[in-house]
CSV table of C-alpha atoms in Angstrom, one decimal:
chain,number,residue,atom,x,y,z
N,500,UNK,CA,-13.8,-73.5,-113.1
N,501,UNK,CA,-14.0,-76.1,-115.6
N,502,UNK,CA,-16.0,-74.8,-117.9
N,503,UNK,CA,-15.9,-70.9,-117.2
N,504,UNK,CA,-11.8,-70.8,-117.1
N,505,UNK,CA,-11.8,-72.6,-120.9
N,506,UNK,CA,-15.1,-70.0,-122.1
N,507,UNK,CA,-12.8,-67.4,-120.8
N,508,UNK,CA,-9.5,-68.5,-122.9
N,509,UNK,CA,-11.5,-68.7,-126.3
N,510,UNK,CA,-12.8,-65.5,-126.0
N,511,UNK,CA,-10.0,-63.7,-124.4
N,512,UNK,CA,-7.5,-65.5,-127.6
N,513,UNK,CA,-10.0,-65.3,-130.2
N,514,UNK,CA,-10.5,-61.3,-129.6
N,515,UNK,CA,-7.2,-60.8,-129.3
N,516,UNK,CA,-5.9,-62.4,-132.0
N,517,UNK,CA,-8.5,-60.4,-134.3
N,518,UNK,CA,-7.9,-57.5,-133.3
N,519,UNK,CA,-4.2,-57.2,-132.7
N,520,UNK,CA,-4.1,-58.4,-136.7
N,521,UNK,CA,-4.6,-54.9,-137.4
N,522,UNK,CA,-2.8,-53.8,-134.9
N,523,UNK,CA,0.8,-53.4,-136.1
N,524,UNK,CA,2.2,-51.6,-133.1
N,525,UNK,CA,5.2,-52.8,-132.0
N,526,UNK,CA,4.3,-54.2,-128.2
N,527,UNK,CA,0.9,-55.7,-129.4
N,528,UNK,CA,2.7,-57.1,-133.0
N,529,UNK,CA,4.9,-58.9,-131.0
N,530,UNK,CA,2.6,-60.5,-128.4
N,531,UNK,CA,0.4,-61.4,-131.0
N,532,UNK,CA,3.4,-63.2,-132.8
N,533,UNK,CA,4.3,-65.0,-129.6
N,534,UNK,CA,0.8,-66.2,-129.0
N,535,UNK,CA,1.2,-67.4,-132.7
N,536,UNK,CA,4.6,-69.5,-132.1
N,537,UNK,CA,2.8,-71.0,-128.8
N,538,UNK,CA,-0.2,-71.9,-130.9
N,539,UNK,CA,2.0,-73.1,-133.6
N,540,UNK,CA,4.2,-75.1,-130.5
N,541,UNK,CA,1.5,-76.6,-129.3
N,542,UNK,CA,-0.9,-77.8,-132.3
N,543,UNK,CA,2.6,-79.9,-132.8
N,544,UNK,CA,1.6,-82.1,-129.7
N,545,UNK,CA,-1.7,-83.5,-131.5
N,546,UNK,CA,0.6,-85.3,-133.5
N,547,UNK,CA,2.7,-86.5,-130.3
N,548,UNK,CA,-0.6,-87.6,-129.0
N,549,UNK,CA,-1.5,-89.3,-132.1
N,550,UNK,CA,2.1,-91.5,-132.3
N,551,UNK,CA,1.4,-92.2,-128.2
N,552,UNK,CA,-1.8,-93.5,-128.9
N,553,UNK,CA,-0.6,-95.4,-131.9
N,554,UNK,CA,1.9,-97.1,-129.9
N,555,UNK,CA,-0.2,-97.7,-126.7
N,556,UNK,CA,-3.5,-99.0,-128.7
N,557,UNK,CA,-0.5,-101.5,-131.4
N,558,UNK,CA,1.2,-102.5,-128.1
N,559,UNK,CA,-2.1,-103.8,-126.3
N,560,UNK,CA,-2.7,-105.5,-129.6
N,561,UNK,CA,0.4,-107.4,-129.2
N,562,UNK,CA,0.0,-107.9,-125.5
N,563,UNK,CA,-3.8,-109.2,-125.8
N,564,UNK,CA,-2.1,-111.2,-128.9
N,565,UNK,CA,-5.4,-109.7,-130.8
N,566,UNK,CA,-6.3,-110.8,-134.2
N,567,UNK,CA,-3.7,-109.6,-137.0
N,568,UNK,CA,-1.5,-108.7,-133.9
N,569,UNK,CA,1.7,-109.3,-135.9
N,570,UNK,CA,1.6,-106.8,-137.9
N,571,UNK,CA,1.2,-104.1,-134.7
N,572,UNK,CA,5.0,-105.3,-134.4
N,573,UNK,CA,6.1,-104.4,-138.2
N,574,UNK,CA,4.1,-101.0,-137.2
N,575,UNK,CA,5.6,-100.3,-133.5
N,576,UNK,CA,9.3,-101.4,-135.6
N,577,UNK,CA,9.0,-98.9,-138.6
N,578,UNK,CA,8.4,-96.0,-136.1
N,579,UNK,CA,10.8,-96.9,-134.0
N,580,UNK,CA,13.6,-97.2,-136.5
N,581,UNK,CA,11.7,-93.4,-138.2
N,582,UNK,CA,11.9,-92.1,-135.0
N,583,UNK,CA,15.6,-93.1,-134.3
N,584,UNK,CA,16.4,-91.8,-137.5
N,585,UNK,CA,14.2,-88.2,-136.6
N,586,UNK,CA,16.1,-87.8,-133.4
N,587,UNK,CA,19.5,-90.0,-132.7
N,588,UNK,CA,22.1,-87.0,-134.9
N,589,UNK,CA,19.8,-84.0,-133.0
N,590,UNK,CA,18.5,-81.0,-135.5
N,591,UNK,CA,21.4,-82.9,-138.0
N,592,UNK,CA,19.0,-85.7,-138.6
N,593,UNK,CA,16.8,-84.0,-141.2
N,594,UNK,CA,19.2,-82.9,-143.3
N,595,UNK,CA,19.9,-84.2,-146.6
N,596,UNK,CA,21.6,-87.2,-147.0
N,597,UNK,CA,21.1,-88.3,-143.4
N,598,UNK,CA,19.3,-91.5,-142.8
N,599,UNK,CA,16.0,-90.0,-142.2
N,600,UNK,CA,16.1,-88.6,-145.3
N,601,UNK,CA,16.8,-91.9,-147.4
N,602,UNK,CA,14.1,-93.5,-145.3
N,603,UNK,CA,12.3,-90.8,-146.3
N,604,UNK,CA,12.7,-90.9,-150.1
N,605,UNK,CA,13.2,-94.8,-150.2
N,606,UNK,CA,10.9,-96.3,-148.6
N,607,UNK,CA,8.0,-93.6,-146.9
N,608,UNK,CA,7.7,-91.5,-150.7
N,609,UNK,CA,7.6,-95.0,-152.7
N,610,UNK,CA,4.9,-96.0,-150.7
N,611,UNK,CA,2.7,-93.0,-150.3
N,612,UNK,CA,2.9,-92.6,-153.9
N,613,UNK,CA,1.9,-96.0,-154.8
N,614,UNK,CA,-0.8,-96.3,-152.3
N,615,UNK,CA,-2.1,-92.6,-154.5
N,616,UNK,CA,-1.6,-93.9,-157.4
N,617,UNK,CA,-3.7,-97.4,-156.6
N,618,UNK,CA,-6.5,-95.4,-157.0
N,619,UNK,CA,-6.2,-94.4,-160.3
N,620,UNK,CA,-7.8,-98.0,-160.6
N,621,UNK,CA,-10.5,-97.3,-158.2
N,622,UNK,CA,-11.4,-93.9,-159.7
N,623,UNK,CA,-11.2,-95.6,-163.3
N,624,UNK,CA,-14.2,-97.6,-162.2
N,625,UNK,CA,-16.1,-95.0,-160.5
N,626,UNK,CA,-15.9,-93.0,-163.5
N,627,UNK,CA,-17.3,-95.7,-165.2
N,628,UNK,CA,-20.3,-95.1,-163.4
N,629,UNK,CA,-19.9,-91.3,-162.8
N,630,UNK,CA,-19.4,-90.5,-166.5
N,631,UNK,CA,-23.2,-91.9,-167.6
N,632,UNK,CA,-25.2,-88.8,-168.7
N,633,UNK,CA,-28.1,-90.3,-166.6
N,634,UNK,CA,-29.8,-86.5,-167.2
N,635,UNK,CA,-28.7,-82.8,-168.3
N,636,UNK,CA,-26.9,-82.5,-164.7
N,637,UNK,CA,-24.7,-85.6,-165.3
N,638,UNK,CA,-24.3,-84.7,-169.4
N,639,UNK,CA,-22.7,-81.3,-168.0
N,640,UNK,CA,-20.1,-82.9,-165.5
N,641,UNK,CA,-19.3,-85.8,-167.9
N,642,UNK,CA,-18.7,-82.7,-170.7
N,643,UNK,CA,-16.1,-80.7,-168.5
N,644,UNK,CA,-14.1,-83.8,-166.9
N,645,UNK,CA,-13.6,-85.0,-170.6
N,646,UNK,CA,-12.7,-81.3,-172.1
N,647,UNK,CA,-10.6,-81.0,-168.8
N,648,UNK,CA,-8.8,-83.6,-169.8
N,649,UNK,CA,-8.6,-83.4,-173.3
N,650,UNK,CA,-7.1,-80.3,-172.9
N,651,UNK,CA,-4.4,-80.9,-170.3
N,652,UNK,CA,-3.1,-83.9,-172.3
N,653,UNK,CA,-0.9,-84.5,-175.7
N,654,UNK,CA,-3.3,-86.6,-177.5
N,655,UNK,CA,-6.1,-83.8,-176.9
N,656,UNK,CA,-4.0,-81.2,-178.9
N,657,UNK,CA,-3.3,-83.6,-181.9
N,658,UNK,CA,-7.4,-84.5,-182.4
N,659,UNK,CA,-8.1,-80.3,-182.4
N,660,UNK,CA,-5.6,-77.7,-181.4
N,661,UNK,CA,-8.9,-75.9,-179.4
N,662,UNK,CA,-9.1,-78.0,-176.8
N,663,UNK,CA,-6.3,-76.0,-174.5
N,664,UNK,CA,-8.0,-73.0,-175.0
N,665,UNK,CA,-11.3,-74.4,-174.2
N,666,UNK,CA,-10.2,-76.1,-170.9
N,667,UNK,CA,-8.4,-72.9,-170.0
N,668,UNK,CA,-12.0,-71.0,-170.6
N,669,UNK,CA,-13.9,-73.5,-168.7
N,670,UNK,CA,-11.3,-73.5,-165.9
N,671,UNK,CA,-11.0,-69.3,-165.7
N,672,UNK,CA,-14.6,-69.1,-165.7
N,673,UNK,CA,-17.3,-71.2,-165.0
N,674,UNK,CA,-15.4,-73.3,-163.1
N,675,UNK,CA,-14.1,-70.7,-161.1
N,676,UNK,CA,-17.3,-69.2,-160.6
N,677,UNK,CA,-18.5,-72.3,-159.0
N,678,UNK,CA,-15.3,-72.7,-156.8
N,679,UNK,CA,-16.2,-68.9,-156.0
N,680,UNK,CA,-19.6,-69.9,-154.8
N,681,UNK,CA,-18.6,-72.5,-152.8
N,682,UNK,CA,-15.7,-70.6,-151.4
N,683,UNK,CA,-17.9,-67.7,-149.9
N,684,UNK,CA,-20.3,-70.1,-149.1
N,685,UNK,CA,-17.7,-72.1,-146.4
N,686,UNK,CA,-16.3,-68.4,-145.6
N,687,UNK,CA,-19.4,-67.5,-144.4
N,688,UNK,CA,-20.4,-70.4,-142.6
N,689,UNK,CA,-16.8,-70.4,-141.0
N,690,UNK,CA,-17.1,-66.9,-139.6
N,691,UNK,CA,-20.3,-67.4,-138.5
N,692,UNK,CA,-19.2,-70.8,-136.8
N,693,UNK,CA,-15.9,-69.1,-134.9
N,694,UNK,CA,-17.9,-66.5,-133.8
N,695,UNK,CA,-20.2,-69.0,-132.5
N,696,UNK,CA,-17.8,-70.7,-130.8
N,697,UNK,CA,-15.8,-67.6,-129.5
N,698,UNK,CA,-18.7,-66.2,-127.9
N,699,UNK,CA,-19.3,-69.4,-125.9
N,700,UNK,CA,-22.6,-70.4,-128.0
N,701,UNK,CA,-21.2,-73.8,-129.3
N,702,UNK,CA,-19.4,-75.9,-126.9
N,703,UNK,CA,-20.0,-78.9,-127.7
N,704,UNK,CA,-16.3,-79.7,-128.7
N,705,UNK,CA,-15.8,-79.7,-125.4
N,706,UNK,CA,-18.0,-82.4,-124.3
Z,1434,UNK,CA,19.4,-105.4,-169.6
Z,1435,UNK,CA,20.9,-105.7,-165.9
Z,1436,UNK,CA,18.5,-105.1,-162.6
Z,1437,UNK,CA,20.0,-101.8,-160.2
Z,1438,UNK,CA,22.0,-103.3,-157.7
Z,1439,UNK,CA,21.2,-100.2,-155.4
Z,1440,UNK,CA,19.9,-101.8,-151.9
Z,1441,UNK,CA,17.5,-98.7,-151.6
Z,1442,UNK,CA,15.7,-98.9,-155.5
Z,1443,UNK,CA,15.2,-102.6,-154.4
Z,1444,UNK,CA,13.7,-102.1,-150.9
Z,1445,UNK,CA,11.1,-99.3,-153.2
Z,1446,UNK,CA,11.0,-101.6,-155.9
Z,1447,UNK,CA,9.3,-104.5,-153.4
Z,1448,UNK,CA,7.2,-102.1,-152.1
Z,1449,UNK,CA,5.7,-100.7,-154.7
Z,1450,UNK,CA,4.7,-104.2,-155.7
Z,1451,UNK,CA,3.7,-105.1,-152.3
Z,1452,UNK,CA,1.1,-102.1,-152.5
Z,1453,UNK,CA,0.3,-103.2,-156.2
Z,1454,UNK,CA,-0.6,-106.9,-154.8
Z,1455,UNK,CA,-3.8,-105.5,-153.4
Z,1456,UNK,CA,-5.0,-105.8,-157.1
Z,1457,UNK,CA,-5.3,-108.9,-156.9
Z,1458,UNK,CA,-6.5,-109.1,-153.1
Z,1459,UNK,CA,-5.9,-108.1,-149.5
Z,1460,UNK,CA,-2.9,-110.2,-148.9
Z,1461,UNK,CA,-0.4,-110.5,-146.3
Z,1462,UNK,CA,2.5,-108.6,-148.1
Z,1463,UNK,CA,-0.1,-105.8,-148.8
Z,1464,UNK,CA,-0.6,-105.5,-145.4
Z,1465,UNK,CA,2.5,-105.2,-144.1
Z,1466,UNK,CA,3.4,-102.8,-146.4
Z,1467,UNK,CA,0.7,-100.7,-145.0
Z,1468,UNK,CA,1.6,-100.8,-141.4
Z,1469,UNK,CA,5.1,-100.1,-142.1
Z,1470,UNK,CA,3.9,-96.7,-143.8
Z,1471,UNK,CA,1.9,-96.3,-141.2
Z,1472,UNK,CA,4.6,-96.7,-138.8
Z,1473,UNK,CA,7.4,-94.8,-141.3
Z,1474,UNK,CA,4.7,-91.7,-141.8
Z,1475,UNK,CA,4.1,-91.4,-137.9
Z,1476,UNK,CA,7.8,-91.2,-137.5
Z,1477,UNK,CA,8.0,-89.0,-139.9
Z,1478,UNK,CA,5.8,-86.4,-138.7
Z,1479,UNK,CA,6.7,-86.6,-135.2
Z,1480,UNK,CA,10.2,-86.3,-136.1
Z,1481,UNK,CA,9.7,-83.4,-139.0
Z,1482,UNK,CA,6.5,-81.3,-136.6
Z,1483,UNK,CA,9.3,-81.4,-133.4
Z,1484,UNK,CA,12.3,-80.1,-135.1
Z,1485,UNK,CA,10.5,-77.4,-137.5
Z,1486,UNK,CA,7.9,-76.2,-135.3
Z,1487,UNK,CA,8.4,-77.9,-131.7
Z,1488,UNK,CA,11.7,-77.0,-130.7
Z,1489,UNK,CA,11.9,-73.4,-132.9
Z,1490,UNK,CA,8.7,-72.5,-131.4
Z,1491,UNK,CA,9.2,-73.4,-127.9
Z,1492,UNK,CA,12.2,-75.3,-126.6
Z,1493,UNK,CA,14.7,-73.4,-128.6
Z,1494,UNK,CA,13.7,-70.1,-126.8
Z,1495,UNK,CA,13.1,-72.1,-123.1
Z,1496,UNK,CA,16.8,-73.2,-123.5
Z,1497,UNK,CA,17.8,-69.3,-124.5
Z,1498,UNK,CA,16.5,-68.2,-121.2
Z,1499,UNK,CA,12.4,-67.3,-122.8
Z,1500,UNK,CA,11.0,-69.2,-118.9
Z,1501,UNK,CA,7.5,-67.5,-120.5
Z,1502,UNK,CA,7.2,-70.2,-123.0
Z,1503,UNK,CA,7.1,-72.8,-119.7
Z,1504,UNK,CA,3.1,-71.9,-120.6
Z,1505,UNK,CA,3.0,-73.2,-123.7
Z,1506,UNK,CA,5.3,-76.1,-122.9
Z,1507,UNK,CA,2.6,-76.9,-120.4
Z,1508,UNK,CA,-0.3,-76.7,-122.1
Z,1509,UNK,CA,1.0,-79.0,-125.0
Z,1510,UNK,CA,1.8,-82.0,-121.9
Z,1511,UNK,CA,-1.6,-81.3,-120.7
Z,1512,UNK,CA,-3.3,-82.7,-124.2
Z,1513,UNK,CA,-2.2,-86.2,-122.5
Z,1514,UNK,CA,-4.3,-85.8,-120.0
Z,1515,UNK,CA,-7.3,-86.8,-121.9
Z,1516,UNK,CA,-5.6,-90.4,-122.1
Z,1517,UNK,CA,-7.3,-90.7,-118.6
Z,1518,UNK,CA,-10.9,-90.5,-118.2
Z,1519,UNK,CA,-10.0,-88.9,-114.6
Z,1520,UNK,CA,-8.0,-85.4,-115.8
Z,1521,UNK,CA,-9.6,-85.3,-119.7
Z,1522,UNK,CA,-11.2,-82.5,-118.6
Z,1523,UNK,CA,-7.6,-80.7,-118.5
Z,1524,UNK,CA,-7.6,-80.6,-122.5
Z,1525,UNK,CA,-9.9,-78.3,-122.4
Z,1526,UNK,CA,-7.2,-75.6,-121.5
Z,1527,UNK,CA,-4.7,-75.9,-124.5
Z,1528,UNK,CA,-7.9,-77.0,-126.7
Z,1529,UNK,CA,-9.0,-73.4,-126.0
Z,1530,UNK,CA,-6.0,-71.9,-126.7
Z,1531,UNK,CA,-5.4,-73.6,-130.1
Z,1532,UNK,CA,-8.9,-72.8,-131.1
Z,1533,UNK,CA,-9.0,-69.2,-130.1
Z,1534,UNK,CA,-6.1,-68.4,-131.8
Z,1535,UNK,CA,-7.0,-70.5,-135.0
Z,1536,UNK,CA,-10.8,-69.5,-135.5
Z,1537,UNK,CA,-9.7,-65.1,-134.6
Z,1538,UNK,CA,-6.5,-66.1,-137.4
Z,1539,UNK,CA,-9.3,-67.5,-139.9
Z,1540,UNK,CA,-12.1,-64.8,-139.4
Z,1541,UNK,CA,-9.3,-62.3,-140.4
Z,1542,UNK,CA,-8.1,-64.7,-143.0
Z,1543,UNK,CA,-11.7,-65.5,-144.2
Z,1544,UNK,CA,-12.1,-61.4,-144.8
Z,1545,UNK,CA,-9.3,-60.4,-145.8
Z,1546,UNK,CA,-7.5,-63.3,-147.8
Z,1547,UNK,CA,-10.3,-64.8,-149.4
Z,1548,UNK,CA,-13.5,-62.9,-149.2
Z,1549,UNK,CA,-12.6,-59.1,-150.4
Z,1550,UNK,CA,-10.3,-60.7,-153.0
Z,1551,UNK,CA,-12.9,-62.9,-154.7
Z,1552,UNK,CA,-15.4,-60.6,-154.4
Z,1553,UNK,CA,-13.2,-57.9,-155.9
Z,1554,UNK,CA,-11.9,-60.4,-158.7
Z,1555,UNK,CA,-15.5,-61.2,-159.7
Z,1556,UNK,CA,-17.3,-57.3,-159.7
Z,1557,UNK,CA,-14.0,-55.5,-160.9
Z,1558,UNK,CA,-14.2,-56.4,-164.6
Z,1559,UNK,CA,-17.7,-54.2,-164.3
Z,1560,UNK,CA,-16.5,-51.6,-162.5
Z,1561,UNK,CA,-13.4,-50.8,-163.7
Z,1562,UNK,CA,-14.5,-51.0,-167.3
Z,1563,UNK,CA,-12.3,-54.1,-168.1
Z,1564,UNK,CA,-15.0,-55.9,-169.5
Z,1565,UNK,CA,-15.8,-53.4,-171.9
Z,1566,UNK,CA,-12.1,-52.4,-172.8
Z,1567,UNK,CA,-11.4,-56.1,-174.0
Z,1568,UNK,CA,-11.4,-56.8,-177.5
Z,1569,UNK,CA,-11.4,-60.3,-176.8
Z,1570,UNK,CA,-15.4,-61.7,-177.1
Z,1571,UNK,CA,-15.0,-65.0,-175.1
Z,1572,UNK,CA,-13.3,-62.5,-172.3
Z,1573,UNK,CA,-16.2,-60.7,-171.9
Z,1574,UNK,CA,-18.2,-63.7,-172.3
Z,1575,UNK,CA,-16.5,-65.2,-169.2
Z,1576,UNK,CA,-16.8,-62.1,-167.3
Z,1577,UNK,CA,-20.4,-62.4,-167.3
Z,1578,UNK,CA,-20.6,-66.2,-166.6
Z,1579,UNK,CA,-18.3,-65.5,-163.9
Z,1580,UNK,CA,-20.4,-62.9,-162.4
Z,1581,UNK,CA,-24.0,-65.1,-163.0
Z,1582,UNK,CA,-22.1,-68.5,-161.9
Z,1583,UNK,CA,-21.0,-66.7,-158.2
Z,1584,UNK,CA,-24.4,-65.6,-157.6
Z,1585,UNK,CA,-26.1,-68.6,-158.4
Z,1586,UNK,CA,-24.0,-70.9,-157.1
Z,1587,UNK,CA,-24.5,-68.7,-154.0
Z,1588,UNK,CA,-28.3,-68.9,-154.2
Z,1589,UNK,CA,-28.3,-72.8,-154.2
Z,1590,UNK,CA,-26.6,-72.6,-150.9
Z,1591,UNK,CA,-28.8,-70.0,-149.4
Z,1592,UNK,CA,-31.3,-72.5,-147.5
Z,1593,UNK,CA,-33.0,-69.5,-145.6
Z,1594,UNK,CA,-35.9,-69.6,-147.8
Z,1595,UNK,CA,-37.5,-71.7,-150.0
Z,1596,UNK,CA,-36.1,-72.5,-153.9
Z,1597,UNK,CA,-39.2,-71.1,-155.7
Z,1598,UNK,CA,-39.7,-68.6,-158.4
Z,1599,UNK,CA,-36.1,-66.6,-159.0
Z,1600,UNK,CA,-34.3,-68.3,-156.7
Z,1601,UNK,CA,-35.3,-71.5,-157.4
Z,1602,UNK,CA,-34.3,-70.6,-161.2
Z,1603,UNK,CA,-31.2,-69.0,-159.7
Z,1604,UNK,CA,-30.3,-72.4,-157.7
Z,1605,UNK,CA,-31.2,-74.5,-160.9
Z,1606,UNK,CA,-28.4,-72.3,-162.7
Z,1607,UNK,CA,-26.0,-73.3,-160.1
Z,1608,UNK,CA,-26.2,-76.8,-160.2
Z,1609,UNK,CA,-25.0,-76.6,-163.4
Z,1610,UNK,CA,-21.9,-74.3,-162.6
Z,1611,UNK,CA,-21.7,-76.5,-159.8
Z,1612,UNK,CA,-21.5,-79.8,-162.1
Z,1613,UNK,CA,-19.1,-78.3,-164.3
Z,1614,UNK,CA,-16.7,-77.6,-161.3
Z,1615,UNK,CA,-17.3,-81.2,-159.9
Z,1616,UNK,CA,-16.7,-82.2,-163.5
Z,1617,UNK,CA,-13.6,-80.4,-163.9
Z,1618,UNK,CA,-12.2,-81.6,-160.3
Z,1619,UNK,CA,-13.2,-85.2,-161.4
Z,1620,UNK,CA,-11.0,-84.7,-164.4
Z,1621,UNK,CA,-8.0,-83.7,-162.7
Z,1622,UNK,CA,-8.1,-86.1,-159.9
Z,1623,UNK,CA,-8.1,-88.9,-162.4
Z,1624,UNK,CA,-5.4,-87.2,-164.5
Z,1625,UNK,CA,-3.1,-86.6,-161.0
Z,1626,UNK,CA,-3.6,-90.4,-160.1
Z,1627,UNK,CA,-3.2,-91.8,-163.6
Z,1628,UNK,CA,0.3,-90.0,-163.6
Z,1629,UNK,CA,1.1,-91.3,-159.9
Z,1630,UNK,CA,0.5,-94.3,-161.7
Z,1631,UNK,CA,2.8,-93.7,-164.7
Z,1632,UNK,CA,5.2,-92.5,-162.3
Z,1633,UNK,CA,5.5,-95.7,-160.4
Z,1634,UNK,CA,6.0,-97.2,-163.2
Z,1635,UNK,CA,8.3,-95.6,-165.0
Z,1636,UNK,CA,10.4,-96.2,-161.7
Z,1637,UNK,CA,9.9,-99.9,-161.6
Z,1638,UNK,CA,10.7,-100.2,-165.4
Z,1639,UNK,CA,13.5,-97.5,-165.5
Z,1640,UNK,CA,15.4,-97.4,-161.8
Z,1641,UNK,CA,14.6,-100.7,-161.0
Z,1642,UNK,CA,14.5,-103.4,-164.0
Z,1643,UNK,CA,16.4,-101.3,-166.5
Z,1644,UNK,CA,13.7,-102.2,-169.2
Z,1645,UNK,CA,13.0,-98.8,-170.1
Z,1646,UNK,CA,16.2,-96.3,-171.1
């Protein structure tokens, strides 16, 4: 029952859901749609997990007094006072101008886009040592990245007026070959993978 | 040249430079910056995922008399079970359901939304007669590069047989198409982050020290 009820829910909701998507007849559209909001519902509780286990594994931190364990408190603090904010005015909370929202833009935004924009440093030095035409391969990629950018920026434009044009032609083309390629490749290996795993070959996510 | 007085460009202001102190090294005020956007972005989510998807989804309708959506309810509690070694194999249940759903959602979306269309998009200029109708000469150029950078690119990833003769010419062609994608990625993520930069500084410059009008 353990393993043959769970075979049976992946292949009863995976055929289901791929057939009823051409199925726009109204009683089988709509179940379809409701399985869609449950799935929707209930990928939302991997993130509930997530902030449980965040506060369970900080708060044994705290408790065993482990090393760096004051920060756990900062942490177990800043979601406490986020999750006040989510949830203390009901559905009002998000809106604008509501304390969430401030938090939001004041202090979560500043920080995400600082913590980005600290790798501008990081990827300045690894192009250091991507950008070396070690062979033809590396000569290629080191050629696009600078057109690319050449292109997209003001000082490109003023040392030849091409350069938009070229980056656009690199960028419609091979470029989008290339993403192309790859794209079919992972479509492929992704329908070939679900069907794997709807048919009960591959279990091993549930081990 | 006066500094904002604004409590909230200040509390931004210190933690941008909190982040910015792991420049020099890992240092306390770096790392409790961090956990407090760890903390802040858990929050966030939890708070943002339960009132835009949660409660629409399924409380919303539980409360308007829908007792169907009890099953979905329960299958969302039951991902805690795996917290104990003795009921973990419970998750299996709403795991199932979440990937059934999501893989029959992305075969159809693999086909239809992706597949067709760039297959389409790459054979169309041939066969509806585009590439011969344009008077352009780098258009129909980059028709045909398109069309020999898909199939190569293709080739390097087909592993069933070996890369010798014309497919090992056809995979040699596509690590180049492949470079100059990598290349062009490179060059935008460096772009994107360099302007993240120039962002976070304009701010510290502009909204917070006044320096810059």
């Amino acid at each position: 029952m353990r393993l043959q009820i769970p075979l049976a829910i992946i292949l009863i909701m995976g055929l289901f859901t791929i057939v009823t998507s051409f199925v726009p007849a109204k009683p089988i559209a709509d179940l379809n749609q409701t399985f869609r909001n449950w799935y929707i519902g209930i990928i939302t509780f991997f993130i509930f997990l997530g902030t449980f286990n965040l506060v369970r594994v900080n708060g044994e931190r705290i408790k065993t007094k482990a090393r760096d364990w004051q920060y756990s408190i900062i942490l177990i603090a800043a979601l406490g006072v986020m999750l006040f904010a989510g949830f203390f005015k009901g559905r009002a909370s998000l809106d604008e101008g509501s304390p969430f929202m401030y938090l939001y833009f004041n202090v979560q935004f500043p920080l995400e886009a600082t913590m980005y924009s600290l790798l501008a440093f990081f990827v300045t030095s690894a192009s250091f040592r991507a950008f070396r035409a070690r062979n033809t391969q590396a000569l290629v990629l080191l050629l696009a990245a600078v057109l690319i950018m050449l292109g997209r920026v003001p000082v490109g434009t003023s040392i030849w007026k091409g350069f938009p044009d070229v980056t656009e032609w690199i960028m419609s083309y091979p470029n989008a070959a290339a993403k192309r390629g790859i794209r079919l490749g992972i479509d492929l290996g992704l329908i070939s993978m679900a069907l794997r795993m709807i048919l009960g070959i591959e279990r091993s996510y549930m081990q | 040249m006066l500094m904002t007085t604004g409590p909230w460009v200040w509390v931004a202001g210190l933690l941008t430079l909190a982040i910015y102190s792991f420049l020099y090294k890992d240092n306390p005020v770096y790392k409790m910056a961090e956990y407090i956007f760890v903390g802040l972005s858990a929050g966030y989510w939890a708070a943002f995922l339960w009132w835009n998807y949660a409660y629409p989804n399924l409380f919303e309708p539980l409360a308007q008399g829908n007792y169907w959506n009890i099953i979905p309810i329960a299958m969302g509690l039951m991902m805690f079970t795996q917290l104990s070694r003795r009921t973990s194999w419970m998750v299996r249940f709403p795991l199932t359901f979440v990937l059934g759903v999501s893989l029959g959602l992305q075969i159809v979306a693999a086909v239809e939304g992706d597949m067709v269309p760039q297959l389409a998009g790459t054979f169309s200029p041939f066969t509806r007669g585009a590439m011969f109708n344009t008077y352009d000469f780098w258009t129909s150029v980059g028709y045909i590069v398109l069309l020999v950078g898909v199939l190569t690119t293709i080739t390097y990833f087909f592993f069933s047989k070996e890369h010798k003769g014309i497919l090992g010419v056809s995979s040699k062609i596509g690590i180049y198409f492949l470079m100059v994608a990598f290349g062009a990625s490179f060059g935008y993520t460096i772009m994107a982050r360099i302007s993240l930069l120039f962002g976070r500084l304009h701010f510290l410059l502009s909204d917070w020290m006044h320096v810059l009008k």
